[in-house]
Short mmCIF file of C-alpha atoms in Angstrom, two decimals:
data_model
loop_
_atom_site.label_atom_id
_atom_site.label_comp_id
_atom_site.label_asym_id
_atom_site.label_seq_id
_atom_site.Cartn_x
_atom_site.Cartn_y
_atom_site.Cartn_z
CA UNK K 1 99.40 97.16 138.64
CA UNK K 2 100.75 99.29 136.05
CA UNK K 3 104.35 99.63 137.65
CA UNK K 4 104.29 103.11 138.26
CA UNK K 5 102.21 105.44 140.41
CA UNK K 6 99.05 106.62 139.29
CA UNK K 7 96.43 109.39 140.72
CA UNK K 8 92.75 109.07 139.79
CA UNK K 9 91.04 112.63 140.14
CA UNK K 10 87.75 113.91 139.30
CA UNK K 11 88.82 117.23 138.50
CA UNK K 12 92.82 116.90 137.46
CA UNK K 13 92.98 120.56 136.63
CA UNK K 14 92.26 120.95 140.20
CA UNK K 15 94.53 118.46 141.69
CA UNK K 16 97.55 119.06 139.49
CA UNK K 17 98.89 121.77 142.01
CA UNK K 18 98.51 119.33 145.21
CA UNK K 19 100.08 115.71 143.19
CA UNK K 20 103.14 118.54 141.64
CA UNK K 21 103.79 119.68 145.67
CA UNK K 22 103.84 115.80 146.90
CA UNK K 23 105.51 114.75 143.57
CA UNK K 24 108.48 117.41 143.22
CA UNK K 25 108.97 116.19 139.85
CA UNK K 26 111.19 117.08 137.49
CA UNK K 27 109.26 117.84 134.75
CA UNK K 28 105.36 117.90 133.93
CA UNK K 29 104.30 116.35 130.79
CA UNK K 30 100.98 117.80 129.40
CA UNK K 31 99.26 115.37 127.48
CA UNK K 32 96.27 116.20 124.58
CA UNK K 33 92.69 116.10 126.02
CA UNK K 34 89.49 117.78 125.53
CA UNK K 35 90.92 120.81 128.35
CA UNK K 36 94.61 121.03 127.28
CA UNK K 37 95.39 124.51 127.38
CA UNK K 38 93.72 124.97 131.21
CA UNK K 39 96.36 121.79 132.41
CA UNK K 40 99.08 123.35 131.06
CA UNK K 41 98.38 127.22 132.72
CA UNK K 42 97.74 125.19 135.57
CA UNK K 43 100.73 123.11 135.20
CA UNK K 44 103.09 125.91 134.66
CA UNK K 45 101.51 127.91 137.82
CA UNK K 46 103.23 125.32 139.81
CA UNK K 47 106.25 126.66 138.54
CA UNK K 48 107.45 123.11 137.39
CA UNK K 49 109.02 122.43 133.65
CA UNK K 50 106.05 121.61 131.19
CA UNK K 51 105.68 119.59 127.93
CA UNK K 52 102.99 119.67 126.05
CA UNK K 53 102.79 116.29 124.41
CA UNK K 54 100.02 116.91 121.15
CA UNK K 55 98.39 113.56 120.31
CA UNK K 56 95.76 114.99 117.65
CA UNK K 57 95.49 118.72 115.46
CA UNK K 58 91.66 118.99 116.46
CA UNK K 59 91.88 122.86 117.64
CA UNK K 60 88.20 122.35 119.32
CA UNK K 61 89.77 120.19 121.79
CA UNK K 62 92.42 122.53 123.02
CA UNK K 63 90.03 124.66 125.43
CA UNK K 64 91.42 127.90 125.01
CA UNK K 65 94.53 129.16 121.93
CA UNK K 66 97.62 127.43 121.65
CA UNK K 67 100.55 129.86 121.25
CA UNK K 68 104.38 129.17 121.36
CA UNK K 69 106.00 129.79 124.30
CA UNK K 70 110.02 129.39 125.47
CA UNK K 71 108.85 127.58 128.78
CA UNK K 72 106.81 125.28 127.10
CA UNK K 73 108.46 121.77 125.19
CA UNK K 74 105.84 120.82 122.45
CA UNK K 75 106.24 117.22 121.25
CA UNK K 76 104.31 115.36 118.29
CA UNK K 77 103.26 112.00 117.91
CA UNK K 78 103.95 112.09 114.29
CA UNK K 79 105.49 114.55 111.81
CA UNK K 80 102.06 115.04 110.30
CA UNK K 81 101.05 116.39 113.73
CA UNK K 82 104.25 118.22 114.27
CA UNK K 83 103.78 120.06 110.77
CA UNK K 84 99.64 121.07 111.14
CA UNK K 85 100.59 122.72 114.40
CA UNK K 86 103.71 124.84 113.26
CA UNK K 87 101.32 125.85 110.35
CA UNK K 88 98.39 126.54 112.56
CA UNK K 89 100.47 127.86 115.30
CA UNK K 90 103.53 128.49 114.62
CA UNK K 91 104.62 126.04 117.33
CA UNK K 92 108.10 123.47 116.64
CA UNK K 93 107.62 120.25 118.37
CA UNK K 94 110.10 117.16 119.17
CA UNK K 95 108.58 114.05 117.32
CA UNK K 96 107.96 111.38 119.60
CA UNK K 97 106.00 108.46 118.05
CA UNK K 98 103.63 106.13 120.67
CA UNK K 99 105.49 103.01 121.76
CA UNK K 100 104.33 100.02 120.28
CA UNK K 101 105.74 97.06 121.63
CA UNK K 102 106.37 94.14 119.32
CA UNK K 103 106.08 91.34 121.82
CA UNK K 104 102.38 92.48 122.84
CA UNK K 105 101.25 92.21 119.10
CA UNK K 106 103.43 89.38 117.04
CA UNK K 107 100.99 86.77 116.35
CA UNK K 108 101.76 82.96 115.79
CA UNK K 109 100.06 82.51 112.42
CA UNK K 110 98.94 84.06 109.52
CA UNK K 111 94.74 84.11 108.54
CA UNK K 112 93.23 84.74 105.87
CA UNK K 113 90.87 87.92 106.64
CA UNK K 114 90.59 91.30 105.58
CA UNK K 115 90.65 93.12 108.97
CA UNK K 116 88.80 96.51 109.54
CA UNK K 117 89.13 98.09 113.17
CA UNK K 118 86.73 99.93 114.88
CA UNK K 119 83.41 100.79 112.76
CA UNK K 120 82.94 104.05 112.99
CA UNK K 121 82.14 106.59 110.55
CA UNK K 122 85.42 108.84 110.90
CA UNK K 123 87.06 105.43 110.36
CA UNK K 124 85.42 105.12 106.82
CA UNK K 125 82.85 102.31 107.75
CA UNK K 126 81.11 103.11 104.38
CA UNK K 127 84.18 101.95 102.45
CA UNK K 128 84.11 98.82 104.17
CA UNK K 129 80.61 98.12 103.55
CA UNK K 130 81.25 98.92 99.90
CA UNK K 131 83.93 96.92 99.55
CA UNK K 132 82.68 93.61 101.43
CA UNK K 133 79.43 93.77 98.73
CA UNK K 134 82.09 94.36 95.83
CA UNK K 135 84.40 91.02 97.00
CA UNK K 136 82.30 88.62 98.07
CA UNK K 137 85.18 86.15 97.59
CA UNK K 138 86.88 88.31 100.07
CA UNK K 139 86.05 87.64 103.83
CA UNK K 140 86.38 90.13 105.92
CA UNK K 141 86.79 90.29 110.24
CA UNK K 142 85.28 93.42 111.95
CA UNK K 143 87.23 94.27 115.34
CA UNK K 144 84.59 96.16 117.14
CA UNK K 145 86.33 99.14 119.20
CA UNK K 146 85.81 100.26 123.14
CA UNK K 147 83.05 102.53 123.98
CA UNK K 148 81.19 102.05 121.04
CA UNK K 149 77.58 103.45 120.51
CA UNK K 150 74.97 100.33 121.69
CA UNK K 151 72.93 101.88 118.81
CA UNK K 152 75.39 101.98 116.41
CA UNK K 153 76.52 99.18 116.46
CA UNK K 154 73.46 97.31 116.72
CA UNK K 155 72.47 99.51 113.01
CA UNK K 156 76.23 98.23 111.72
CA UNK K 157 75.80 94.39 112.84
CA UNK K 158 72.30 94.65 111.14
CA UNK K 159 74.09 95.50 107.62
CA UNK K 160 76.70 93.05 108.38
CA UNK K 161 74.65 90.04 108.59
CA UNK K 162 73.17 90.55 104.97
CA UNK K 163 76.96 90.22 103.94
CA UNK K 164 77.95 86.37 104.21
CA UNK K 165 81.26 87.54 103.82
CA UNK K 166 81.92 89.67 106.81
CA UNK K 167 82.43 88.49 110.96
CA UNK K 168 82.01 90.73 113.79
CA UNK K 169 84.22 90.22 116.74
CA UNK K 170 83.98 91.85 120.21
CA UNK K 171 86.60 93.97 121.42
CA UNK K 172 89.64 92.60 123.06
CA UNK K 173 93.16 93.96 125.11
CA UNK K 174 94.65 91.15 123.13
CA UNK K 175 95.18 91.98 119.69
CA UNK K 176 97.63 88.55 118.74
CA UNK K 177 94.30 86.57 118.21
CA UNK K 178 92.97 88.48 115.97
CA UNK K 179 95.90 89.78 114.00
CA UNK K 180 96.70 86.06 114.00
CA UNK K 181 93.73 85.09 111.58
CA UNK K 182 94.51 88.47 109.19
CA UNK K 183 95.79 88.77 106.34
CA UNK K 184 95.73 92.60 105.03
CA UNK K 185 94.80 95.27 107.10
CA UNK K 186 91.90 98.44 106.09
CA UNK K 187 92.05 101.55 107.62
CA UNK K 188 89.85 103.91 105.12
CA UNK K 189 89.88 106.76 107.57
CA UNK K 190 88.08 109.96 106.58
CA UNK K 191 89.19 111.43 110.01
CA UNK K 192 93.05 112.62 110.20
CA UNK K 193 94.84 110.39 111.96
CA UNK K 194 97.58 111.87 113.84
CA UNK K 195 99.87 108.38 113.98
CA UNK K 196 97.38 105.26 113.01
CA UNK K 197 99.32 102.78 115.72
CA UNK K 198 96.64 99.75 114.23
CA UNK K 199 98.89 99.96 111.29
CA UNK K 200 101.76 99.45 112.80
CA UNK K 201 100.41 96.42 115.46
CA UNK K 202 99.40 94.99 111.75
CA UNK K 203 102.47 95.49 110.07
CA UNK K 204 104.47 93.55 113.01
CA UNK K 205 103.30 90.41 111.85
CA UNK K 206 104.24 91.06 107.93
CA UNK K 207 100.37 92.19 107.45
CA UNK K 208 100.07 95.33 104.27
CA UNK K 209 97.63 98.13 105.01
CA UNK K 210 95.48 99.72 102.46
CA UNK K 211 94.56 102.94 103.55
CA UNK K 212 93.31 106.45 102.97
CA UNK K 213 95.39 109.12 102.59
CA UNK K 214 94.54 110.84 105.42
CA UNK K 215 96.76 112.78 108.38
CA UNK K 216 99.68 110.75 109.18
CA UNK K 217 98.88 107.43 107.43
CA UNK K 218 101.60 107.90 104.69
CA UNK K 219 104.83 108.21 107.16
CA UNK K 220 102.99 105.45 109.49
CA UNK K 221 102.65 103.02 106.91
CA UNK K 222 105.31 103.69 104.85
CA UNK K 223 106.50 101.02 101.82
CA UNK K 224 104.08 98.25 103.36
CA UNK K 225 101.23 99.28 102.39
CA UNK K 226 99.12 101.00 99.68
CA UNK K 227 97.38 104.76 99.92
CA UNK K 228 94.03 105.66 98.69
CA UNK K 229 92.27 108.90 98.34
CA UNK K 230 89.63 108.26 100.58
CA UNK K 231 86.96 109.62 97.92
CA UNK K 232 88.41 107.65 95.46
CA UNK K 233 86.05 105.84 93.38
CA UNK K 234 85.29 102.19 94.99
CA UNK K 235 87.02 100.30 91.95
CA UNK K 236 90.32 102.60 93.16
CA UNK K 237 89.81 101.02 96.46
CA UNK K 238 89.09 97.51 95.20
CA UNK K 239 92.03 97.67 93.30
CA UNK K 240 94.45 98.48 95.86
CA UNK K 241 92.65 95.82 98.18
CA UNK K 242 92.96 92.96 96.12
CA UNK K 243 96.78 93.85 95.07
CA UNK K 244 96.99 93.85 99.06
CA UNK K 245 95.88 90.55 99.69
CA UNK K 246 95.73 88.24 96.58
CA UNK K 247 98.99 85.72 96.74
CA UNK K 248 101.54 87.56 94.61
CA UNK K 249 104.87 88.88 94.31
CA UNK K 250 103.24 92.11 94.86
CA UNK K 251 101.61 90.67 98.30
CA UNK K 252 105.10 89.00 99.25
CA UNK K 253 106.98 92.76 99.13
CA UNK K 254 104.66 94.54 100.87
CA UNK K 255 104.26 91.59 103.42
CA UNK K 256 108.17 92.23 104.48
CA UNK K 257 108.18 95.93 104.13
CA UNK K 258 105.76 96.02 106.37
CA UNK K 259 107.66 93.80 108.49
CA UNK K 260 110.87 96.02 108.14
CA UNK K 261 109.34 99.64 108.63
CA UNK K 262 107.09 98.70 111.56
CA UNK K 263 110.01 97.14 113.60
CA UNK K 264 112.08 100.49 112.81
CA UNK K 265 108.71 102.49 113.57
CA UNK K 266 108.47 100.61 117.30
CA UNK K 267 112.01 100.86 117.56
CA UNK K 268 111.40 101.71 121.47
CA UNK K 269 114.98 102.44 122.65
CA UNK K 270 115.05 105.15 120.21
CA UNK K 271 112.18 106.31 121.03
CA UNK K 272 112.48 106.57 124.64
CA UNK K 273 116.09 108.12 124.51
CA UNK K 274 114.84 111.01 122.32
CA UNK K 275 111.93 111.62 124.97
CA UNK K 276 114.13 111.33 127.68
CA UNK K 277 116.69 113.23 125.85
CA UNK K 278 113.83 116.46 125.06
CA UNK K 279 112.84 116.13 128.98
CA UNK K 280 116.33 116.45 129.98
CA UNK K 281 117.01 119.40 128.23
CA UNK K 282 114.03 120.95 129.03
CA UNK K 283 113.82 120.64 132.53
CA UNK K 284 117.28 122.18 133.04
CA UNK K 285 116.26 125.18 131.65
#
């Protein structure tokens, strides 16, 4: 269904030997998980070209110490990833953003909601409490995210019902609806974000993003949007919020430079000839 072949295991550090002997690929690509470092020994035991393809800079995750190594290719999702992992490692990587498809996100209309993704603490859930009691003449949509705790977000609806001015939607694969009834985008994240691809599925359809200056938020959301510290005080936040959203000049720039840097940021041609480009080289090593 996908397009391409796909192995379910159980135990892929265990299978990896058995797929690379029916596969005779090329080239192994690595990707980040919660037992990194044992794929990749395993995947280089077979003898095979390995990337290492480094999604997030949480070390805990790694399962063992990440060194450099000449047979290994290290790519990035971001610069911000590419730069905490040279400094905590001493590792260079290619930068190879996530491909983000225009046609799968470019909604027919434009709303009129404040749209907050995923309520989760690391994803500064506080701030959009806060700021939902501080504009009531704001409303605001709440995108629930996958996998969510039952009891969590039971606790979060709870607070969002005394707020008149906030909705709760369930989650969805199709993103058009509900980028179609935003208007400005909130990521407050207190958690690093190694890329921050919501921004960029906003910015598609001319949406700004106030965020936190956090991780890789700044390159991802470039001239359309505005940066917060994300312990600024809540007026800071308000602020940048309303400047984001209230019919303006102000709102009208950031609407198209949001427009212009996401279609550069998703520019997938690019994208894929520089991957295919780093695999190339690799593998003929």
């Amino acid at each position: 269904s996908l397009g391409y072949p796909v192995i379910r295991a159980a135990d892929p550090i265990e299978a990896l030997p058995a797929v690379a002997a029916a596969w005779d690929p090329s080239i192994i690509v690595v990707q980040s998980g919660t037992t990194l470092l044992p794929m990749v020994m395993r995947s280089m035991e077979t003898g095979c070209p390995t990337a290492v393809y480094l999604h997030n800079v949480e070390t805990y995750q790694l399962g063992g110490i990440l060194v450099p190594d000449p047979g290994l290719l290290f790519l990035a999702n971001s610069e911000f990833t590419a730069s905490r992992w040279r400094a905590l490692c001493g590792i260079d990587s290619v930068v190879i953003p996530p491909l983000v498809l225009p046609e799968r996100y470019l909604a027919a209309a434009r709303g009129d909601r404040v749209l907050y993704v995923n309520p989760t603490q690391i994803k500064g859930v506080e701030i959009l409490f806060a700021l939902a009691a501080a504009c009531p003449d704001i409303p605001f949509l709440v995108a629930e995210s996958w996998g969510l705790n039952p009891r969590w977000r039971e606790h979060c609806q709870e607070r969002a019902r005394i707020l008149p001015n906030i909705e709760w939607t369930a989650p969805t694969s199709d993103m058009r609806a509900v980028f179609a009834r935003s208007r400005t985008l909130l990521m407050p994240s207190i958690w690093e974000e190694s890329f921050g691809r919501t921004a960029v599925e906003a910015q598609i359809n001319g949406i700004p993003v106030v965020a936190s200056r956090r991780g890789a938020l700044p390159e991802t959301i470039g001239p359309g949007g505005l940066l917060v510290e994300a312990d600024a005080p809540l007026p800071e936040w308000e602020h940048a919020l309303r400047r984001a959203y209230a019919p303006s000049s102000d709102y009208d720039e950031l609407s198209e430079a949001a427009r212009g840097h996401a279609f550069l940021t998703a520019a997938a041609p690019l994208i894929v000839g520089r991957f295919l480009a780093a695999l190339t080289s690799h593998a003929r090593l």
